[in-house]
Amino acid sequence: MTKDIEWIVSNSIEPYIDSINKMENWVLDIKEGNGKEKIWLLEHDDIFTLGTSGNESEVINNGNIKIVQTGRGGKVTYHGPGQRVIYIMLNLKKRMREFDIRKYVYLLECWIIDSLKEIGINGEVREGRIGIWVKTPGKNLPFEEAKIAAIGIRVKQGISYHGVAINIHPDLNKFKQIIPCGLKEFGVTSLSDLNKKITMLDFDKILKNKFENFIQQISS
């Protein structure tokens, strides 16, 4: 079921704008039947991106970090080294019995939660807050929970793109320069911040192992 999906892993930092242009070209190829569906695993250079509901007022201090408007859903977020970005380009109209974007987002959440569970992280979802959250006792007071993965997608003529960003070991101070995803009250964490030491490539293996179930659920 997944053999017709191409996995691409970038071993170097990918400039954001170039990556978006490449992804949009791949989406067009998929739509026209000229290319395989793709999962692209990469890291970006430092950048703040504004989703379709984002506003530059959510950038408190950009310093020397570029701000870019992008087509994904959501508000402002940070991308940078140490963060695993997953761009997911799937033909949802072909794969889903009933085309349902909410179901797709829910299954993305389940995929990330299942992957985090493999290394002892209990990821959770929160009503009204997109993304994956973890409890952080003694940190991020008074709420003692923080976001570990952000989700921002777009679907164009049935083809999904953009996707998920998981914090492996990024510089968390960069998130303090913005209001991440428009949520002032909550913190941002990472696997290294939670004392989980794992390489990007080892986490990629977990993602790929859990992907089969994700695809099966989409098609069910």
Short mmCIF file of C-alpha atoms in Angstrom, two decimals:
data_model
loop_
_atom_site.label_atom_id
_atom_site.label_comp_id
_atom_site.label_asym_id
_atom_site.label_seq_id
_atom_site.Cartn_x
_atom_site.Cartn_y
_atom_site.Cartn_z
CA MET A 1 0.00 0.00 0.00
CA THR A 2 2.92 2.37 0.56
CA LYS A 3 5.28 1.09 -2.15
CA ASP A 4 3.93 3.67 -4.59
CA ILE A 5 4.83 6.53 -2.21
CA GLU A 6 8.31 8.00 -2.57
CA TRP A 7 10.24 8.88 0.59
CA ILE A 8 12.80 11.66 0.28
CA VAL A 9 15.25 12.55 3.07
CA SER A 10 17.31 15.72 2.73
CA ASN A 11 20.68 15.47 4.44
CA SER A 12 21.40 19.20 4.25
CA ILE A 13 19.50 22.31 5.37
CA GLU A 14 16.87 23.24 2.79
CA PRO A 15 16.05 26.93 2.12
CA TYR A 16 12.35 27.47 2.82
CA ILE A 17 11.26 29.26 -0.36
CA ASP A 18 13.08 26.82 -2.63
CA SER A 19 11.48 23.92 -0.76
CA ILE A 20 7.97 25.31 -1.13
CA ASN A 21 8.46 25.84 -4.85
CA LYS A 22 9.75 22.28 -5.25
CA MET A 23 6.86 20.87 -3.21
CA GLU A 24 4.26 22.79 -5.25
CA ASN A 25 5.77 21.46 -8.48
CA TRP A 26 5.59 17.91 -7.11
CA VAL A 27 1.94 18.47 -6.12
CA LEU A 28 1.18 19.53 -9.70
CA ASP A 29 2.92 16.39 -11.01
CA ILE A 30 0.85 14.21 -8.67
CA LYS A 31 -2.38 15.91 -9.74
CA GLU A 32 -1.56 15.39 -13.40
CA GLY A 33 -0.47 11.79 -12.89
CA ASN A 34 3.17 12.52 -13.76
CA GLY A 35 4.75 11.75 -10.40
CA LYS A 36 4.50 9.60 -7.29
CA GLU A 37 2.99 10.75 -4.02
CA LYS A 38 5.78 11.85 -1.68
CA ILE A 39 6.86 12.11 1.94
CA TRP A 40 9.69 14.62 2.27
CA LEU A 41 11.75 14.74 5.48
CA LEU A 42 13.90 17.83 5.84
CA GLU A 43 15.22 20.67 8.00
CA HIS A 44 14.98 24.36 7.15
CA ASP A 45 17.24 27.27 7.85
CA ASP A 46 15.96 29.77 10.45
CA ILE A 47 12.66 31.27 9.32
CA PHE A 48 9.34 32.49 10.71
CA THR A 49 6.39 31.51 8.54
CA LEU A 50 2.92 33.06 8.59
CA GLY A 51 0.08 30.68 7.76
CA THR A 52 -3.16 31.77 6.11
CA SER A 53 -4.54 33.08 9.44
CA GLY A 54 -1.21 34.49 10.67
CA ASN A 55 -0.27 38.13 11.25
CA GLU A 56 3.09 39.85 11.55
CA SER A 57 1.95 41.26 14.90
CA GLU A 58 2.52 37.74 16.28
CA VAL A 59 6.25 38.22 15.65
CA ILE A 60 7.53 39.91 18.80
CA ASN A 61 11.13 40.31 17.68
CA ASN A 62 12.32 38.71 14.49
CA GLY A 63 15.97 39.75 15.02
CA ASN A 64 17.68 38.75 11.80
CA ILE A 65 15.25 35.92 11.00
CA LYS A 66 13.27 36.30 7.79
CA ILE A 67 9.45 36.36 7.91
CA VAL A 68 7.64 34.64 5.03
CA GLN A 69 3.94 34.36 4.17
CA THR A 70 3.05 30.79 3.26
CA GLY A 71 0.01 28.89 2.03
CA ARG A 72 -0.38 26.40 4.87
CA GLY A 73 -3.12 26.70 7.44
CA GLY A 74 -2.44 28.21 10.84
CA LYS A 75 -0.68 31.22 12.30
CA VAL A 76 3.01 31.99 12.87
CA THR A 77 5.62 29.36 13.63
CA TYR A 78 9.37 28.91 13.56
CA HIS A 79 11.34 26.47 11.43
CA GLY A 80 15.03 25.84 11.87
CA PRO A 81 17.82 23.31 12.32
CA GLY A 82 17.00 20.52 14.75
CA GLN A 83 13.35 20.42 13.76
CA ARG A 84 12.10 17.55 11.60
CA VAL A 85 9.75 18.92 8.97
CA ILE A 86 7.55 16.40 7.16
CA TYR A 87 5.91 17.48 3.93
CA ILE A 88 3.15 15.03 3.03
CA MET A 89 1.98 15.01 -0.58
CA LEU A 90 -0.85 12.51 -0.95
CA ASN A 91 -3.76 12.17 -3.34
CA LEU A 92 -6.47 12.18 -0.69
CA LYS A 93 -9.32 12.05 -3.19
CA LYS A 94 -7.89 8.81 -4.53
CA ARG A 95 -6.99 7.29 -1.15
CA MET A 96 -9.99 8.27 0.99
CA ARG A 97 -13.35 6.59 0.53
CA GLU A 98 -14.95 9.84 1.63
CA PHE A 99 -12.87 12.99 1.20
CA ASP A 100 -12.56 14.38 4.75
CA ILE A 101 -9.86 16.89 5.69
CA ARG A 102 -10.71 16.71 9.39
CA LYS A 103 -10.17 12.97 9.34
CA TYR A 104 -6.85 13.51 7.56
CA VAL A 105 -5.66 15.96 10.24
CA TYR A 106 -6.82 13.59 12.99
CA LEU A 107 -4.86 10.72 11.44
CA LEU A 108 -1.77 12.93 11.12
CA GLU A 109 -2.05 13.57 14.85
CA CYS A 110 -2.36 9.83 15.53
CA TRP A 111 0.72 9.09 13.40
CA ILE A 112 2.86 11.55 15.34
CA ILE A 113 1.48 10.44 18.71
CA ASP A 114 2.19 6.77 17.88
CA SER A 115 5.73 7.68 16.82
CA LEU A 116 6.43 9.66 19.99
CA LYS A 117 5.10 6.78 22.10
CA GLU A 118 7.92 4.58 20.74
CA ILE A 119 10.44 6.70 22.67
CA GLY A 120 8.37 7.11 25.82
CA ILE A 121 6.72 10.45 25.03
CA ASN A 122 2.98 10.70 25.69
CA GLY A 123 1.71 13.12 23.05
CA GLU A 124 -1.82 14.44 23.34
CA VAL A 125 -4.25 16.66 21.46
CA ARG A 126 -6.16 19.56 23.00
CA GLU A 127 -9.52 20.90 21.88
CA GLY A 128 -9.08 24.27 20.25
CA ARG A 129 -5.29 23.91 19.99
CA ILE A 130 -3.82 22.40 16.83
CA GLY A 131 -0.75 20.23 17.19
CA ILE A 132 0.66 17.69 19.62
CA TRP A 133 1.12 18.55 23.29
CA VAL A 134 3.05 16.96 26.15
CA LYS A 135 2.95 17.42 29.89
CA THR A 136 6.02 19.18 31.28
CA PRO A 137 5.97 18.98 35.11
CA GLY A 138 7.96 21.80 36.66
CA LYS A 139 8.23 23.68 33.36
CA ASN A 140 6.05 26.08 31.41
CA LEU A 141 4.18 27.18 34.51
CA PRO A 142 1.32 27.60 35.28
CA PHE A 143 0.09 25.16 32.61
CA GLU A 144 2.94 22.62 32.79
CA GLU A 145 2.41 21.49 29.22
CA ALA A 146 3.91 22.52 25.91
CA LYS A 147 3.69 21.92 22.18
CA ILE A 148 6.15 19.45 20.69
CA ALA A 149 4.78 19.21 17.15
CA ALA A 150 2.94 21.67 14.92
CA ILE A 151 0.55 20.79 12.10
CA GLY A 152 -0.19 23.06 9.17
CA ILE A 153 -1.59 21.64 5.95
CA ARG A 154 -3.10 22.67 2.67
CA VAL A 155 -5.13 20.60 0.22
CA LYS A 156 -5.29 21.61 -3.44
CA GLN A 157 -7.65 19.76 -5.76
CA GLY A 158 -7.52 16.75 -3.48
CA ILE A 159 -3.73 16.70 -3.06
CA SER A 160 -2.34 17.35 0.43
CA TYR A 161 0.86 19.28 1.03
CA HIS A 162 2.76 21.08 3.79
CA GLY A 163 2.41 18.92 6.91
CA VAL A 164 4.08 18.52 10.30
CA ALA A 165 7.05 19.96 12.21
CA ILE A 166 8.42 17.97 15.16
CA ASN A 167 10.89 19.52 17.58
CA ILE A 168 13.82 17.12 17.96
CA HIS A 169 16.56 19.47 19.17
CA PRO A 170 15.96 23.00 17.78
CA ASP A 171 16.94 26.24 19.54
CA LEU A 172 13.78 26.76 21.62
CA ASN A 173 14.75 30.37 22.31
CA LYS A 174 13.72 31.19 18.75
CA PHE A 175 10.11 30.42 19.67
CA LYS A 176 10.28 33.17 22.31
CA GLN A 177 10.56 35.72 19.50
CA ILE A 178 7.03 34.92 18.32
CA ILE A 179 3.61 33.95 19.65
CA PRO A 180 3.73 30.34 18.40
CA CYS A 181 0.52 29.40 16.61
CA GLY A 182 -1.10 32.47 18.21
CA LEU A 183 -1.05 30.94 21.72
CA LYS A 184 0.50 33.33 24.25
CA GLU A 185 -0.01 31.20 27.33
CA PHE A 186 1.71 27.97 26.34
CA GLY A 187 5.30 26.93 25.89
CA VAL A 188 7.16 24.94 23.25
CA THR A 189 9.32 21.93 24.01
CA SER A 190 11.46 19.36 22.17
CA LEU A 191 12.66 15.80 22.57
CA SER A 192 16.03 17.00 23.85
CA ASP A 193 14.30 19.40 26.28
CA LEU A 194 12.47 16.34 27.64
CA ASN A 195 15.80 14.49 27.97
CA LYS A 196 15.06 12.15 25.07
CA LYS A 197 18.26 11.79 23.09
CA ILE A 198 17.62 10.49 19.59
CA THR A 199 19.11 11.33 16.23
CA MET A 200 17.00 12.75 13.45
CA LEU A 201 17.58 9.64 11.32
CA ASP A 202 16.59 7.26 14.11
CA PHE A 203 13.37 9.19 14.62
CA ASP A 204 12.79 9.05 10.87
CA LYS A 205 12.88 5.25 11.09
CA ILE A 206 10.14 5.33 13.70
CA LEU A 207 8.02 7.64 11.55
CA LYS A 208 8.38 5.33 8.59
CA ASN A 209 7.53 2.24 10.64
CA LYS A 210 4.32 3.88 11.88
CA PHE A 211 3.38 5.22 8.48
CA GLU A 212 1.81 1.99 7.20
CA ASN A 213 -0.93 2.17 9.81
CA PHE A 214 -1.51 5.83 8.97
CA ILE A 215 -2.08 5.01 5.30
CA GLN A 216 -4.34 2.07 6.12
CA GLN A 217 -6.51 4.30 8.31
CA ILE A 218 -6.79 6.94 5.57
CA SER A 219 -8.07 4.35 3.16
CA SER A 220 -10.48 2.70 5.59
#
